[in-house]
Amino acid sequence: MNKILITIDGKGYLVESDKTVLEVARENKIFIPTLCNLQGIKPQGSCRICTCMIDGRMMTACTTPVSNNMIVITKTEELDKLRSNIVELLFAEGNHFCPSCERSGNCELQALAYLYKIMVPEFDYIFPNRNVDATHPKIILDHNRCILCKRCIRRKKEAENPTWFVFKNRGDKVQINFDHELTADFDDEMAQKAMDTCPVGAIIRKEKGYDVPMGKRKYDKHPINCDCIKCKE
Amino acid sequence: MSEKQSPKTFLPNEGDDSGCSCDCGKIEAILAKYNNDRGRLMDILIDVQDSQGCVGKEAVAKIAKVFNMSKVDVVQTLSFYHFFSQTPRGKYTVYLNDSAVAEMMGRDEITKAFEEEVGCKFGSVSEDGRIGLFDTACIGMNDQEPSAIINKRVFTKLTKEKVAKIVKGMKNDFEVEDLPCTDVQDNILMQGPILTKDTEIGEAVRKAVFMSPEEVIEEIKQSNLRGRGGAGFPTALKWRFCRNAPGEKHYVFCNADEGEPGTFKDRVILTERPNLLFAGMTIAGYAIGAEEGILYLRYEYKFMEKQLEEVLTNLRNKGLLGKDVAGKEGFNYDIRIQSGGGAYVCGEESALLESAEGKRGEPRDRPPFPVVKGYMQQPTSVNNVETFCSVAKIMHKSAKWYRSLGTLDSTGSKLVSVSGDCERPGIYEIEWGFTVQDVLNLVGARNVQAVQVGGPSGKCIAPNDFNRKLAYEDLSTGGSIIVIGKQRDLLKDIVMNFLDFFIEESCGSCVPCRAMTVQYKKKMEKIIAGKGVKKDIDQMLSWEKVMLMNRCGLGQSACNPVISTIKNFRELYDAKIQKTDYVSQFDLAAAVKESCKTAGRIPNLGGNHE
């Protein structure tokens, strides 16, 4: 593989040319916040939180392939402000009540809110009227907590047809929809996989939970950008 | 849809417990018509919607089964488009335009007239299931508003009396073709080099195909032609990228998804100069090495589809499409029409391609660009209707001629669609470099408060900017010019209408576009209600940066109605806001209303709330 030179935050790196900016940053322990990205599935760039200054333009790190002599700036005061605005928008747009959520402490959205020290969003809470779909035997889909990142959609799509999770409607009416018939025989492993794909608590397993007590969860002691050995595993 | 709105009369299997409301045999026939091709899902959904009045459960199940898709996946596409529905929308479905200009021209009265005559509210279907009333975004008839689409046919300049006649016709089971009062006018009020009929189509195509493709691209390059959709990307460069990109096939797409409110110039080209357009598409096909050109026609323009098909047949008969086009051995090229389903965002080229592949019209991440990986992952050049017409003219008359028109950076002419508060709304073909005031003089506009240049995603400018030029280097426009008179409430009548438009038309993928547009609306409501403070205005300005993080042009420009009016009409905002730092938005009575109602308590709102 051809190696090319890119500069990230003022430092040069020789990298493989088929990587995205995000992949290269991760390999080199440079933190770029993400939400809709999940390692192993095709990136889509819908949350926009990984936006960096790439060759002078705002572009998402997860979808932009590296190119020779590319200059990337991953962190500025302004970028962090914009990212924090996106986190705030997500909190304002949905109904996120962390204390009662199974994913609290394990939630990427919550962890980013702590990272950006969000207290009260500058946006109006919408308090949308959203449903909880608990009719499936193995999983609960709580639309209140869904941040519409499409991770559940993309995870299945690449594996095979037909797709289980999809989008429905458009604009602010958009929501996740899933096929109850095709997922009727979900076993515990599949249900766990679906839950693990979700960055927040929108997909939750039925009759199972709180295995790890609060206080001992992933982000309870270490922030999401932590680069200690344990967090990097 | 509520129980009350579900139709009674026109369901073939009424009372059937299976809930099947579709004619299954017909759906199979539709699938067969498109060779059971998954890529033609849009056409299939359109035909099912047309023949069944909706795409119901049974139809979804049938389509899913044939394509080995999940049912929810079919719904995923179908629920994206405005003109598809899972519940019946009536034997006749009225889509009344709700653009800002329609409102200016008295849409309110027409809404009431329809509701009274039909006996149901907009957003629902009459009790007997006969007539459905729905809103729709700009249908490209701003020069003859108020107007509506009924079963693909367009009804313009509606009045109360016309509505009464139309509804009477629908109640008497008239065919849509026999309903009274329809006449779409072309309103070409000024012809320039593109619209002037002085080009023999065959000659333009022949001239091109007997040059080498590289020479054709070079000629277009010399003309300095730039994309007419609004973004202004150099056409020759796009073609060169596309031609040079490796692929099994190359495709030409014509973007006729003219959805920017206030634009209707493509409508006029498509009905009045289709030959010129198809000649341009053929030349493009030759230049980039394509065998297939696809005209992506917005659903709103389906009324002209039959005529366009006839034009294509005629071209095939003349040897200008098909095998060995224009006598050029080995150049085989044909054009087909692909309909949309009602989505503004599909005017964005990568969203258009997604839609043409039978998917949700969500813009793609770039790179790769469509010229490298476009339709069916093959190199694709997507160009605007007007761009193709310019191409045909350039090939016929030379790049040098074309360069003599317009300005240095914006060569040639531009078709502008002018509507709103003026005496002569219509199509004006002007040379680039005309000022806004020149246009206002042409159309007979007096007492002008503001001009919206480039539609809602463009800019709203004040009289002190009327001497600015229409050109890529100054005020760029895809063609929409809306004149706003002094009698209008700019914030309420225009900005709010545009915000609603963007909220409705966002694909919902990027967070800022989906969520921030709603926040802008909330802030504007607060300001219009007289409860805003200076900080609200500052915040709205600062949010523009967040909007620029969106993936596509729609998202990036969705805040423009607010930003450009704050910049150019600040006094309107200042007059509405309170001169304090903070105004409480909390309404205790409203907050406790529901809980008090549930508990049967009388709220105690007096004095100390603690």
Short mmCIF file of N, CA and C in Angstrom, two decimals, chain B residues 472-540:
data_model
loop_
_atom_site.label_atom_id
_atom_site.label_comp_id
_atom_site.label_asym_id
_atom_site.label_seq_id
_atom_site.Cartn_x
_atom_site.Cartn_y
_atom_site.Cartn_z
N TYR B 472 -22.65 35.19 -11.36
CA TYR B 472 -22.04 34.28 -10.38
C TYR B 472 -21.14 35.05 -9.43
N GLU B 473 -20.52 36.13 -9.93
CA GLU B 473 -19.56 36.85 -9.10
C GLU B 473 -20.24 37.85 -8.16
N ASP B 474 -21.54 38.06 -8.33
CA ASP B 474 -22.23 38.97 -7.41
C ASP B 474 -23.44 38.25 -6.80
N LEU B 475 -24.62 38.43 -7.37
CA LEU B 475 -25.79 37.71 -6.88
C LEU B 475 -26.04 36.52 -7.78
N SER B 476 -25.73 35.34 -7.27
CA SER B 476 -25.92 34.14 -8.06
C SER B 476 -27.37 33.68 -7.89
N THR B 477 -27.94 33.18 -8.95
CA THR B 477 -29.31 32.66 -8.82
C THR B 477 -29.54 31.50 -9.77
N GLY B 478 -30.29 30.52 -9.28
CA GLY B 478 -30.72 29.44 -10.15
C GLY B 478 -31.88 29.88 -11.01
N GLY B 479 -32.42 31.04 -10.74
CA GLY B 479 -33.47 31.56 -11.60
C GLY B 479 -34.67 32.13 -10.89
N SER B 480 -34.73 31.97 -9.57
CA SER B 480 -35.92 32.43 -8.86
C SER B 480 -35.75 33.88 -8.39
N ILE B 481 -36.71 34.73 -8.77
CA ILE B 481 -36.72 36.10 -8.27
C ILE B 481 -38.13 36.40 -7.79
N ILE B 482 -38.25 36.63 -6.50
CA ILE B 482 -39.57 36.90 -5.93
C ILE B 482 -39.60 38.35 -5.45
N VAL B 483 -40.55 39.11 -6.00
CA VAL B 483 -40.68 40.51 -5.63
C VAL B 483 -41.64 40.61 -4.44
N ILE B 484 -41.17 41.27 -3.39
CA ILE B 484 -41.98 41.39 -2.18
C ILE B 484 -42.34 42.85 -1.96
N GLY B 485 -43.61 43.14 -2.04
CA GLY B 485 -44.09 44.52 -1.94
C GLY B 485 -44.06 45.05 -0.52
N LYS B 486 -44.24 46.37 -0.42
CA LYS B 486 -44.18 47.00 0.90
C LYS B 486 -45.32 46.58 1.81
N GLN B 487 -46.41 46.08 1.20
CA GLN B 487 -47.57 45.72 2.01
C GLN B 487 -47.39 44.41 2.77
N ARG B 488 -46.30 43.69 2.49
CA ARG B 488 -46.11 42.36 3.11
C ARG B 488 -45.40 42.47 4.44
N ASP B 489 -45.75 41.54 5.32
CA ASP B 489 -45.02 41.40 6.58
C ASP B 489 -43.88 40.41 6.30
N LEU B 490 -42.70 40.97 6.10
CA LEU B 490 -41.58 40.16 5.62
C LEU B 490 -41.29 38.95 6.52
N LEU B 491 -41.31 39.18 7.82
CA LEU B 491 -40.95 38.09 8.74
C LEU B 491 -42.05 37.03 8.78
N LYS B 492 -43.28 37.48 8.90
CA LYS B 492 -44.38 36.53 9.05
C LYS B 492 -44.75 35.85 7.72
N ASP B 493 -44.88 36.66 6.68
CA ASP B 493 -45.36 36.11 5.40
C ASP B 493 -44.28 35.37 4.63
N ILE B 494 -43.05 35.83 4.76
CA ILE B 494 -41.99 35.26 3.92
C ILE B 494 -41.06 34.34 4.72
N VAL B 495 -40.40 34.89 5.73
CA VAL B 495 -39.40 34.10 6.46
C VAL B 495 -40.02 32.84 7.08
N MET B 496 -41.17 32.98 7.71
CA MET B 496 -41.79 31.81 8.35
C MET B 496 -42.21 30.78 7.31
N ASN B 497 -42.72 31.25 6.19
CA ASN B 497 -43.10 30.32 5.12
C ASN B 497 -41.88 29.53 4.65
N PHE B 498 -40.77 30.23 4.47
CA PHE B 498 -39.55 29.56 3.99
C PHE B 498 -39.02 28.57 5.03
N LEU B 499 -39.10 28.95 6.31
CA LEU B 499 -38.61 28.04 7.35
C LEU B 499 -39.45 26.76 7.37
N ASP B 500 -40.77 26.92 7.27
CA ASP B 500 -41.64 25.74 7.21
C ASP B 500 -41.26 24.86 6.03
N PHE B 501 -40.94 25.51 4.94
CA PHE B 501 -40.54 24.78 3.74
C PHE B 501 -39.29 23.93 4.01
N PHE B 502 -38.29 24.55 4.63
CA PHE B 502 -37.04 23.81 4.88
C PHE B 502 -37.23 22.69 5.91
N ILE B 503 -38.06 22.95 6.91
CA ILE B 503 -38.32 21.89 7.91
C ILE B 503 -38.98 20.70 7.23
N GLU B 504 -39.94 20.98 6.38
CA GLU B 504 -40.68 19.93 5.67
C GLU B 504 -39.77 19.18 4.68
N GLU B 505 -38.87 19.88 4.05
CA GLU B 505 -38.11 19.30 2.96
C GLU B 505 -36.74 18.73 3.35
N SER B 506 -36.34 18.92 4.61
CA SER B 506 -35.07 18.32 5.04
C SER B 506 -35.19 16.80 4.94
N CYS B 507 -34.11 16.15 4.52
CA CYS B 507 -34.18 14.69 4.45
C CYS B 507 -34.12 14.09 5.85
N GLY B 508 -33.63 14.85 6.80
CA GLY B 508 -33.62 14.38 8.19
C GLY B 508 -32.37 13.64 8.59
N SER B 509 -31.38 13.63 7.72
CA SER B 509 -30.18 12.85 8.02
C SER B 509 -29.20 13.62 8.91
N CYS B 510 -28.81 14.82 8.50
CA CYS B 510 -27.85 15.59 9.29
C CYS B 510 -28.54 16.26 10.48
N VAL B 511 -27.87 16.21 11.62
CA VAL B 511 -28.46 16.77 12.83
C VAL B 511 -28.80 18.26 12.72
N PRO B 512 -27.85 19.10 12.28
CA PRO B 512 -28.19 20.53 12.26
C PRO B 512 -29.38 20.86 11.36
N CYS B 513 -29.45 20.21 10.19
CA CYS B 513 -30.54 20.51 9.27
C CYS B 513 -31.88 20.07 9.85
N ARG B 514 -31.88 18.90 10.44
CA ARG B 514 -33.13 18.35 10.97
C ARG B 514 -33.59 19.10 12.22
N ALA B 515 -32.65 19.40 13.11
CA ALA B 515 -33.03 19.94 14.42
C ALA B 515 -32.94 21.46 14.49
N MET B 516 -31.96 22.04 13.79
CA MET B 516 -31.75 23.48 13.93
C MET B 516 -32.84 24.28 13.22
N THR B 517 -33.33 23.77 12.11
CA THR B 517 -34.39 24.48 11.39
C THR B 517 -35.59 24.69 12.31
N VAL B 518 -35.86 23.68 13.13
CA VAL B 518 -36.98 23.77 14.07
C VAL B 518 -36.68 24.83 15.14
N GLN B 519 -35.40 24.89 15.55
CA GLN B 519 -35.01 25.90 16.54
C GLN B 519 -35.14 27.31 15.97
N TYR B 520 -34.77 27.46 14.70
CA TYR B 520 -34.93 28.77 14.05
C TYR B 520 -36.40 29.18 14.05
N LYS B 521 -37.24 28.22 13.77
CA LYS B 521 -38.68 28.54 13.72
C LYS B 521 -39.17 28.99 15.10
N LYS B 522 -38.73 28.27 16.13
CA LYS B 522 -39.15 28.62 17.50
C LYS B 522 -38.72 30.04 17.85
N LYS B 523 -37.47 30.36 17.51
CA LYS B 523 -36.96 31.70 17.81
C LYS B 523 -37.74 32.76 17.04
N MET B 524 -38.02 32.48 15.78
CA MET B 524 -38.75 33.47 14.97
C MET B 524 -40.16 33.67 15.53
N GLU B 525 -40.78 32.58 15.96
CA GLU B 525 -42.12 32.71 16.56
C GLU B 525 -42.06 33.59 17.79
N LYS B 526 -41.00 33.40 18.57
CA LYS B 526 -40.83 34.19 19.79
C LYS B 526 -40.68 35.68 19.44
N ILE B 527 -39.86 35.95 18.44
CA ILE B 527 -39.62 37.33 18.05
C ILE B 527 -40.88 37.97 17.47
N ILE B 528 -41.56 37.24 16.61
CA ILE B 528 -42.77 37.78 15.98
C ILE B 528 -43.86 38.03 17.03
N ALA B 529 -43.86 37.18 18.07
CA ALA B 529 -44.85 37.37 19.14
C ALA B 529 -44.48 38.53 20.06
N GLY B 530 -43.34 39.18 19.79
CA GLY B 530 -42.95 40.34 20.59
C GLY B 530 -42.27 39.96 21.90
N LYS B 531 -41.82 38.69 22.01
CA LYS B 531 -41.21 38.25 23.26
C LYS B 531 -39.70 38.05 23.13
N GLY B 532 -39.16 38.44 21.99
CA GLY B 532 -37.72 38.22 21.78
C GLY B 532 -36.89 39.33 22.41
N VAL B 533 -35.60 39.03 22.57
CA VAL B 533 -34.63 40.04 23.02
C VAL B 533 -33.44 40.00 22.07
N LYS B 534 -32.53 40.96 22.24
CA LYS B 534 -31.40 41.05 21.33
C LYS B 534 -30.60 39.75 21.26
N LYS B 535 -30.50 39.09 22.40
CA LYS B 535 -29.73 37.84 22.45
C LYS B 535 -30.27 36.79 21.47
N ASP B 536 -31.58 36.79 21.29
CA ASP B 536 -32.18 35.82 20.36
C ASP B 536 -31.66 36.04 18.94
N ILE B 537 -31.54 37.30 18.57
CA ILE B 537 -31.04 37.62 17.23
C ILE B 537 -29.57 37.21 17.11
N ASP B 538 -28.79 37.52 18.15
CA ASP B 538 -27.38 37.15 18.14
C ASP B 538 -27.20 35.64 18.03
N GLN B 539 -28.03 34.92 18.75
CA GLN B 539 -27.93 33.45 18.71
C GLN B 539 -28.23 32.93 17.30
N MET B 540 -29.28 33.47 16.70
CA MET B 540 -29.63 32.99 15.36
C MET B 540 -28.49 33.23 14.38
#
